[in-house]
Short mmCIF file of C-alpha atoms (C1' of nucleotides) in Angstrom, two decimals:
data_model
loop_
_atom_site.label_atom_id
_atom_site.label_comp_id
_atom_site.label_asym_id
_atom_site.label_seq_id
_atom_site.Cartn_x
_atom_site.Cartn_y
_atom_site.Cartn_z
CA UNK A 1 -0.01 -0.11 -0.02
CA UNK A 2 1.19 3.46 -0.94
CA UNK A 3 1.41 6.41 1.37
CA UNK A 4 -1.09 7.99 -1.01
CA UNK A 5 -4.45 7.63 0.45
CA UNK A 6 -6.96 5.10 -1.42
CA UNK A 7 -8.62 7.64 -3.94
CA UNK A 8 -11.98 7.17 -5.31
CA UNK A 9 -12.78 3.42 -6.36
CA UNK A 10 -15.28 3.87 -9.36
CA UNK A 11 -13.75 2.92 -12.82
CA UNK A 12 -15.26 3.10 -16.13
CA UNK A 13 -15.14 0.50 -18.97
CA UNK A 14 -12.08 2.32 -20.43
CA UNK A 15 -10.16 2.22 -17.29
CA UNK A 16 -11.16 -0.89 -16.40
CA UNK A 17 -9.79 -2.09 -19.73
CA UNK A 18 -6.40 -0.36 -19.51
CA UNK A 19 -5.94 -2.07 -15.88
CA UNK A 20 -7.07 -5.36 -17.25
CA UNK A 21 -4.09 -5.05 -20.19
CA UNK A 22 -1.69 -4.57 -17.82
CA UNK A 23 -2.71 -7.42 -15.45
CA UNK A 24 -3.24 -9.92 -17.95
CA UNK A 25 0.56 -9.21 -19.28
CA UNK A 26 1.64 -9.87 -15.86
CA UNK A 27 2.60 -6.37 -14.76
CA UNK A 28 2.20 -4.76 -11.62
CA UNK A 29 -0.85 -2.27 -10.58
CA UNK A 30 1.23 0.25 -8.99
CA UNK A 31 -0.69 3.16 -7.73
CA UNK A 32 1.27 5.56 -10.13
CA UNK A 33 0.22 2.75 -13.03
CA UNK A 34 -3.76 3.19 -11.66
CA UNK A 35 -3.60 6.92 -12.05
CA UNK A 36 -2.19 7.21 -14.95
CA UNK A 37 -4.81 4.87 -16.73
CA UNK A 38 -7.38 6.73 -15.11
CA UNK A 39 -6.35 9.75 -16.50
CA UNK A 40 -5.96 8.28 -19.73
CA UNK A 41 -9.49 6.91 -19.56
CA UNK A 42 -11.16 9.91 -18.38
CA UNK A 43 -9.95 12.48 -20.93
CA UNK A 44 -11.40 13.36 -24.27
CA UNK A 45 -7.72 14.89 -25.07
CA UNK A 46 -5.03 13.24 -26.45
CA UNK A 47 -2.54 14.29 -24.06
CA UNK A 48 1.32 14.06 -24.34
CA UNK A 49 3.52 12.19 -21.68
CA UNK A 50 4.25 15.55 -20.41
CA UNK A 51 1.05 16.54 -20.09
CA UNK A 52 -0.01 13.27 -18.45
CA UNK A 53 2.57 13.85 -16.19
CA UNK A 54 1.36 17.33 -15.18
CA UNK A 55 -2.03 15.98 -14.74
CA UNK A 56 -1.12 13.19 -12.32
CA UNK A 57 1.91 15.05 -10.41
CA UNK A 58 -0.36 16.72 -7.93
CA UNK A 59 -1.70 13.61 -6.86
CA UNK A 60 2.16 11.98 -6.78
CA UNK A 61 4.58 14.66 -5.86
CA UNK A 62 7.16 12.11 -6.32
CA UNK A 63 5.96 10.91 -9.98
CA UNK A 64 8.73 10.80 -12.48
CA UNK A 65 8.47 11.49 -15.94
CA UNK A 66 10.48 7.88 -16.55
CA UNK A 67 7.31 6.26 -14.91
CA UNK A 68 4.97 7.86 -17.29
CA UNK A 69 7.01 6.65 -20.31
CA UNK A 70 7.36 3.42 -18.73
CA UNK A 71 3.60 3.04 -18.02
CA UNK A 72 3.04 4.74 -21.66
CA UNK A 73 5.24 2.26 -23.34
CA UNK A 74 3.70 -0.86 -21.84
CA UNK A 75 0.12 0.22 -22.98
CA UNK A 76 1.22 0.86 -26.56
CA UNK A 77 2.81 -2.37 -26.54
CA UNK A 78 -0.25 -4.17 -25.50
CA UNK A 79 -2.12 -2.37 -27.73
CA UNK A 80 -4.16 -0.68 -25.29
CA UNK A 81 -3.36 2.84 -26.17
CA UNK A 82 -2.55 4.14 -29.54
CA UNK A 83 0.50 6.44 -30.11
CA UNK A 84 -0.13 9.24 -32.36
CA UNK A 85 3.26 10.70 -33.35
CA UNK A 86 4.44 13.94 -35.50
CA UNK A 87 1.59 16.47 -34.44
CA UNK A 88 4.14 18.94 -35.32
CA UNK A 89 4.97 19.75 -31.95
CA UNK A 90 7.77 16.67 -31.63
CA UNK A 91 5.67 15.19 -29.05
CA UNK A 92 3.83 11.72 -29.08
CA UNK A 93 0.46 12.40 -28.21
CA UNK A 94 -1.69 9.03 -26.94
CA UNK A 95 -5.28 7.97 -27.45
CA UNK A 96 -6.92 5.30 -25.15
CA UNK A 97 -9.76 5.42 -27.78
CA UNK A 98 -8.84 2.07 -30.01
CA UNK A 99 -11.97 2.09 -31.83
CA UNK A 100 -11.43 2.96 -35.48
CA UNK A 101 -11.42 6.33 -36.33
CA UNK A 102 -9.69 9.05 -38.01
CA UNK A 103 -7.18 11.86 -35.94
CA UNK A 104 -6.95 14.91 -37.42
CA UNK A 105 -3.91 16.48 -36.21
CA UNK A 106 -2.98 20.23 -36.62
CA UNK A 107 0.91 20.99 -37.46
CA UNK A 108 0.04 24.40 -36.44
CA UNK A 109 -1.67 24.30 -33.02
CA UNK A 110 -1.07 21.14 -32.24
CA UNK A 111 -4.54 19.97 -31.23
CA UNK A 112 -5.67 16.35 -32.21
CA UNK A 113 -9.00 15.63 -32.62
CA UNK A 114 -11.38 12.90 -33.57
CA UNK A 115 -13.41 12.55 -37.06
CA UNK A 116 -15.91 10.16 -37.00
CA UNK A 117 -15.94 8.82 -40.39
CA UNK A 118 -18.35 5.75 -41.93
CA UNK A 119 -15.66 5.76 -44.58
CA UNK A 120 -12.99 3.96 -41.78
CA UNK A 121 -15.58 1.18 -41.33
CA UNK A 122 -15.24 0.31 -44.80
CA UNK A 123 -12.06 0.58 -45.02
CA UNK A 124 -11.65 -1.70 -42.09
CA UNK A 125 -13.83 -4.58 -43.89
CA UNK A 126 -11.37 -3.94 -47.17
CA UNK A 127 -8.33 -4.13 -44.95
CA UNK A 128 -9.14 -7.18 -43.39
CA UNK A 129 -10.22 -8.91 -46.47
CA UNK A 130 -7.29 -7.95 -48.41
CA UNK A 131 -4.48 -7.95 -46.32
CA UNK A 132 -4.87 -11.85 -45.05
CA UNK A 133 -3.82 -10.12 -41.74
CA UNK A 134 -5.52 -10.46 -38.66
CA UNK A 135 -6.28 -7.14 -37.59
CA UNK A 136 -5.67 -6.30 -33.96
CA UNK A 137 -6.05 -2.09 -34.43
CA UNK A 138 -5.70 0.56 -36.50
CA UNK A 139 -4.36 4.29 -36.37
CA UNK A 140 -5.35 6.59 -38.79
CA UNK A 141 -3.81 10.26 -38.50
CA UNK A 142 -4.01 13.12 -41.07
CA UNK A 143 -1.78 16.21 -40.88
CA UNK A 144 -2.72 19.80 -41.96
CA UNK A 145 -3.92 22.80 -41.12
CA UNK A 146 -7.34 23.02 -38.95
CA UNK A 147 -10.13 25.72 -39.82
CA UNK A 148 -9.03 28.10 -37.35
CA UNK A 149 -5.11 28.13 -38.38
CA UNK A 150 -6.05 28.31 -42.07
CA UNK A 151 -7.85 31.61 -41.39
CA UNK A 152 -5.61 32.88 -38.74
CA UNK A 153 -2.73 32.25 -41.96
CA UNK A 154 -5.23 33.66 -45.00
CA UNK A 155 -5.25 36.72 -42.46
CA UNK A 156 -1.51 37.04 -42.05
CA UNK A 157 -1.01 36.89 -45.54
CA UNK A 158 -3.11 40.01 -46.46
CA UNK B 1 26.48 28.09 -59.57
CA UNK B 2 27.66 25.98 -56.76
CA UNK B 3 31.26 25.42 -56.60
CA UNK B 4 29.94 21.60 -56.63
CA UNK B 5 30.25 19.94 -60.54
CA UNK B 6 26.94 19.79 -62.19
CA UNK B 7 25.92 15.99 -61.29
CA UNK B 8 23.80 13.73 -63.54
CA UNK B 9 20.96 15.28 -65.16
CA UNK B 10 18.49 12.66 -65.76
CA UNK B 11 15.46 12.96 -63.31
CA UNK B 12 12.57 10.72 -62.81
CA UNK B 13 8.81 11.60 -62.66
CA UNK B 14 8.73 11.85 -59.04
CA UNK B 15 11.32 13.82 -58.78
CA UNK B 16 10.52 16.27 -61.52
CA UNK B 17 6.99 16.74 -59.52
CA UNK B 18 8.81 17.81 -56.51
CA UNK B 19 10.96 20.36 -57.91
CA UNK B 20 7.99 21.69 -59.95
CA UNK B 21 6.45 21.89 -56.79
CA UNK B 22 8.97 24.30 -55.43
CA UNK B 23 9.33 26.21 -58.72
CA UNK B 24 5.68 26.96 -58.42
CA UNK B 25 5.58 28.21 -55.12
CA UNK B 26 8.25 30.87 -56.21
CA UNK B 27 11.13 28.87 -54.26
CA UNK B 28 14.56 28.85 -55.28
CA UNK B 29 15.90 25.58 -56.92
CA UNK B 30 19.39 25.56 -54.96
CA UNK B 31 21.63 22.37 -55.45
CA UNK B 32 21.02 21.06 -52.10
CA UNK B 33 17.51 21.51 -52.75
CA UNK B 34 17.72 19.46 -55.80
CA UNK B 35 19.82 16.69 -53.99
CA UNK B 36 17.29 16.14 -51.26
CA UNK B 37 14.59 16.43 -53.62
CA UNK B 38 16.62 13.71 -55.51
CA UNK B 39 17.32 11.76 -52.68
CA UNK B 40 13.42 11.39 -51.91
CA UNK B 41 12.68 10.18 -55.41
CA UNK B 42 15.05 7.71 -55.32
CA UNK B 43 14.39 5.70 -52.20
CA UNK B 44 12.11 3.24 -51.51
CA UNK B 45 12.64 3.75 -47.76
CA UNK B 46 10.60 6.36 -45.40
CA UNK B 47 13.73 8.53 -44.35
CA UNK B 48 13.93 10.75 -41.41
CA UNK B 49 15.61 14.09 -41.88
CA UNK B 50 18.75 12.77 -40.42
CA UNK B 51 18.82 9.95 -42.48
CA UNK B 52 18.42 12.45 -45.78
CA UNK B 53 21.15 14.53 -44.22
CA UNK B 54 23.41 11.65 -43.91
CA UNK B 55 22.83 10.30 -47.49
CA UNK B 56 23.10 13.77 -48.90
CA UNK B 57 26.11 15.42 -47.03
CA UNK B 58 28.70 12.98 -49.00
CA UNK B 59 27.84 15.43 -52.05
CA UNK B 60 27.61 18.60 -49.99
CA UNK B 61 30.12 18.64 -47.20
CA UNK B 62 28.88 22.16 -46.30
CA UNK B 63 25.26 20.88 -45.87
CA UNK B 64 23.35 21.71 -42.86
CA UNK B 65 20.79 19.96 -41.31
CA UNK B 66 18.74 23.27 -40.76
CA UNK B 67 18.57 22.99 -44.86
CA UNK B 68 17.39 20.21 -44.59
CA UNK B 69 14.66 20.34 -42.44
CA UNK B 70 13.74 23.70 -44.43
CA UNK B 71 13.37 21.72 -47.53
CA UNK B 72 11.29 19.34 -46.05
CA UNK B 73 8.97 22.21 -44.55
CA UNK B 74 8.29 23.30 -47.61
CA UNK B 75 7.64 20.25 -49.14
CA UNK B 76 5.16 19.08 -46.65
CA UNK B 77 3.21 22.42 -47.04
CA UNK B 78 3.30 22.59 -50.49
CA UNK B 79 1.68 18.85 -50.21
CA UNK B 80 4.61 17.29 -52.28
CA UNK B 81 5.59 14.49 -49.40
CA UNK B 82 3.93 13.51 -46.31
CA UNK B 83 5.27 13.48 -43.09
CA UNK B 84 4.62 10.29 -41.01
CA UNK B 85 5.10 10.75 -37.47
CA UNK B 86 4.93 8.23 -34.80
CA UNK B 87 7.44 5.22 -36.44
CA UNK B 88 8.31 4.46 -32.95
CA UNK B 89 11.54 6.08 -32.69
CA UNK B 90 10.59 9.66 -32.13
CA UNK B 91 11.59 10.73 -35.60
CA UNK B 92 9.28 11.98 -38.37
CA UNK B 93 9.42 9.79 -41.79
CA UNK B 94 8.80 11.52 -44.83
CA UNK B 95 7.33 10.03 -47.61
CA UNK B 96 7.46 11.57 -51.36
CA UNK B 97 5.01 8.58 -52.63
CA UNK B 98 1.91 10.63 -52.12
CA UNK B 99 -0.67 7.99 -53.26
CA UNK B 100 -3.02 6.56 -51.22
CA UNK B 101 -2.02 3.66 -49.28
CA UNK B 102 -2.11 1.57 -46.26
CA UNK B 103 0.78 0.42 -44.07
CA UNK B 104 0.38 -2.99 -42.40
CA UNK B 105 2.23 -3.52 -39.09
CA UNK B 106 2.77 -6.96 -37.68
CA UNK B 107 2.92 -6.92 -34.04
CA UNK B 108 5.09 -10.35 -34.00
CA UNK B 109 7.91 -9.76 -36.92
CA UNK B 110 7.28 -5.80 -36.67
CA UNK B 111 7.68 -5.78 -40.57
CA UNK B 112 5.69 -3.12 -42.44
CA UNK B 113 4.41 -2.87 -45.82
CA UNK B 114 2.34 -1.11 -48.08
CA UNK B 115 -1.30 -2.06 -49.07
CA UNK B 116 -2.34 -0.38 -52.22
CA UNK B 117 -6.34 0.14 -51.51
CA UNK B 118 -9.28 2.22 -53.27
CA UNK B 119 -10.72 2.86 -50.46
CA UNK B 120 -7.95 5.09 -48.80
CA UNK B 121 -8.64 7.23 -52.07
CA UNK B 122 -12.23 7.75 -50.87
CA UNK B 123 -11.44 7.83 -47.20
CA UNK B 124 -8.83 10.89 -48.31
CA UNK B 125 -11.81 12.55 -50.10
CA UNK B 126 -14.01 12.44 -47.30
CA UNK B 127 -11.57 13.43 -44.67
CA UNK B 128 -10.48 16.51 -46.93
CA UNK B 129 -14.27 17.35 -47.46
CA UNK B 130 -15.87 16.67 -43.93
CA UNK B 131 -12.88 17.81 -41.61
CA UNK B 132 -12.52 21.48 -43.15
CA UNK B 133 -8.56 21.03 -42.43
CA UNK B 134 -6.08 21.60 -45.44
CA UNK B 135 -4.44 17.90 -45.37
CA UNK B 136 -0.87 17.94 -45.86
CA UNK B 137 0.14 14.32 -44.92
CA UNK B 138 -1.64 11.32 -43.43
CA UNK B 139 -0.63 7.99 -41.59
CA UNK B 140 -2.79 5.19 -41.93
CA UNK B 141 -1.52 2.02 -40.15
CA UNK B 142 -3.02 -1.40 -39.37
CA UNK B 143 -1.43 -3.60 -37.04
CA UNK B 144 -2.03 -7.13 -36.34
CA UNK B 145 -0.57 -10.83 -37.51
CA UNK B 146 0.68 -10.97 -40.74
CA UNK B 147 -0.37 -14.50 -42.40
CA UNK B 148 3.07 -15.99 -41.61
CA UNK B 149 2.61 -15.27 -37.86
CA UNK B 150 -0.96 -16.54 -37.46
CA UNK B 151 0.27 -19.93 -38.79
CA UNK B 152 3.65 -19.70 -36.50
CA UNK B 153 0.95 -19.25 -33.55
CA UNK B 154 -1.51 -21.99 -34.76
CA UNK B 155 1.39 -24.55 -34.88
CA UNK B 156 2.45 -23.14 -31.18
CA UNK B 157 -0.92 -23.85 -29.96
CA UNK B 158 -1.16 -27.52 -31.23
"C1'" DT C 1 1.17 -12.16 8.19
"C1'" DC C 2 5.76 -11.84 7.43
"C1'" DC C 3 9.38 -12.10 3.52
"C1'" DA C 4 11.99 -12.29 -0.09
"C1'" DT C 5 12.37 -10.94 -4.70
"C1'" DA C 6 11.58 -9.61 -8.68
"C1'" DG C 7 9.48 -5.43 -10.68
"C1'" DT C 8 9.14 -0.31 -10.31
"C1'" DT C 9 9.90 4.20 -9.41
"C1'" DT C 10 12.55 8.05 -8.99
"C1'" DA C 11 16.05 12.13 -10.06
"C1'" DG C 12 18.86 13.48 -12.61
"C1'" DA C 13 22.00 13.08 -16.42
"C1'" DA C 14 22.41 12.12 -21.19
"C1'" DT C 15 20.95 11.94 -25.81
"C1'" DC C 16 18.45 12.94 -29.59
"C1'" DC C 17 15.25 15.37 -32.57
"C1'" DA C 18 14.19 19.78 -34.15
"C1'" DT C 19 14.05 24.41 -34.20
"C1'" DC C 20 16.29 29.39 -33.88
"C1'" DT C 21 19.92 32.94 -34.79
"C1'" DA C 22 23.08 35.93 -37.40
"C1'" DA C 23 26.23 36.22 -40.50
"C1'" DA C 24 27.94 34.84 -45.18
"C1'" DT C 25 26.43 33.17 -49.51
"C1'" DT C 26 23.89 32.66 -53.58
"C1'" DT C 27 19.81 32.98 -56.43
"C1'" DG C 28 17.61 35.32 -60.23
"C1'" DG C 29 15.63 38.87 -61.88
"C1'" DA C 30 16.71 44.35 -63.58
"C1'" DT D 1 27.20 42.71 -64.12
"C1'" DC D 2 24.79 43.95 -59.92
"C1'" DC D 3 21.47 43.98 -56.20
"C1'" DA D 4 17.76 42.90 -53.19
"C1'" DA D 5 15.85 38.86 -51.32
"C1'" DA D 6 16.04 34.37 -50.55
"C1'" DT D 7 18.70 30.57 -48.99
"C1'" DT D 8 22.66 28.31 -46.35
"C1'" DT D 9 25.62 27.63 -42.72
"C1'" DA D 10 27.42 26.52 -37.86
"C1'" DG D 11 26.27 26.39 -33.99
"C1'" DA D 12 23.41 27.61 -29.73
"C1'" DT D 13 19.23 26.35 -28.24
"C1'" DG D 14 15.17 24.19 -26.52
"C1'" DG D 15 12.44 20.28 -25.56
"C1'" DA D 16 10.99 15.49 -25.98
"C1'" DT D 17 12.73 11.14 -24.45
"C1'" DT D 18 15.56 7.62 -23.06
"C1'" DC D 19 18.99 5.56 -19.74
"C1'" DT D 20 21.10 4.49 -15.21
"C1'" DA D 21 21.80 3.37 -10.66
"C1'" DA D 22 19.99 3.37 -6.18
"C1'" DA D 23 16.05 3.11 -3.63
"C1'" DC D 24 11.26 1.77 -2.88
"C1'" DT D 25 7.52 -1.65 -3.55
"C1'" DA D 26 3.84 -4.90 -4.99
"C1'" DT D 27 3.00 -9.73 -5.37
"C1'" DG D 28 2.78 -14.66 -4.38
"C1'" DG D 29 4.49 -18.22 -1.14
"C1'" DA D 30 5.75 -19.85 3.70
#
DNA sequence: TCCATAGTTTAGAATCCATCTAAATTTGGA
DNA sequence: TCCAAATTTAGATGGATTCTAAACTATGGA
């Protein structure tokens, strides 16, 4: 038991899925890992390791960045979260939503958002059928300029 | 004229497309930029900026990394090459093949292959239309078990 | 419950990618 | 040819990620 108080117990399905992935891999469920999983499961953002660190640090003053990277590495290797690189800020963003969807990364403001798209489902089926692979996950990222940054660019050009 | 000798003149269609993109944007065709475009057009790999630098450096001993990044930035902004992030090594990979295709990554043997797929073109159009983003690049990765590793797994289970 | 130990965490150093800077150089048009 | 603006260069800088060794702890077994 950590010197940390036991924090709120309720878990959502996503959080439980992350914890389960760690358990099944034979990895230990430390309070730090629980906190990281909880944060990942509870945010709509696609945080970077640094953002996760900043968010969890208040509950674990001794938390080290290495622990965040360690945990994220494990989750990525297990396929429980997706690593979205190249958002233009040199940092890797992590996404706990592994359902097929498109991520849109703005190279200017570095925000990453989801784009629901029916064509993704069709692509899934085609890839599964034509590739011969047993598909376990997907990562679909488009890079570009979001509407806001496009407008800003046009104003700057004027 | 650079102090460099004029190197071989023949260009392939891909190289010419890159040079044309720079020309049309009103950017200057320096020997360094030509060499970078030539390398990009002539490789099947998805090189990082560092790899491009290392490959072109022998022909331009004074070449600076900043020039490589400068040129790649321009080409990406013009949509002539795609920036592929999150390849797992923390670096951005550049792909002069802008034809829509999917990467298939095997979680077991770690090989990555291309899968041409018409549905990708449709997805491209939909994303461009529905997102409001100006799309500059994409990375479409499905991961799972390749046919070979599926067979190996079945043998192991027996 | 207590122990042993293998797995984890930690702080900080080290590394690597990418960007920035100011000065020198070069391109392409007049 | 000459000039202005674009570009290149070397090196400094910033930031993300990885590495390391020592301290700590989760977990299973006695």
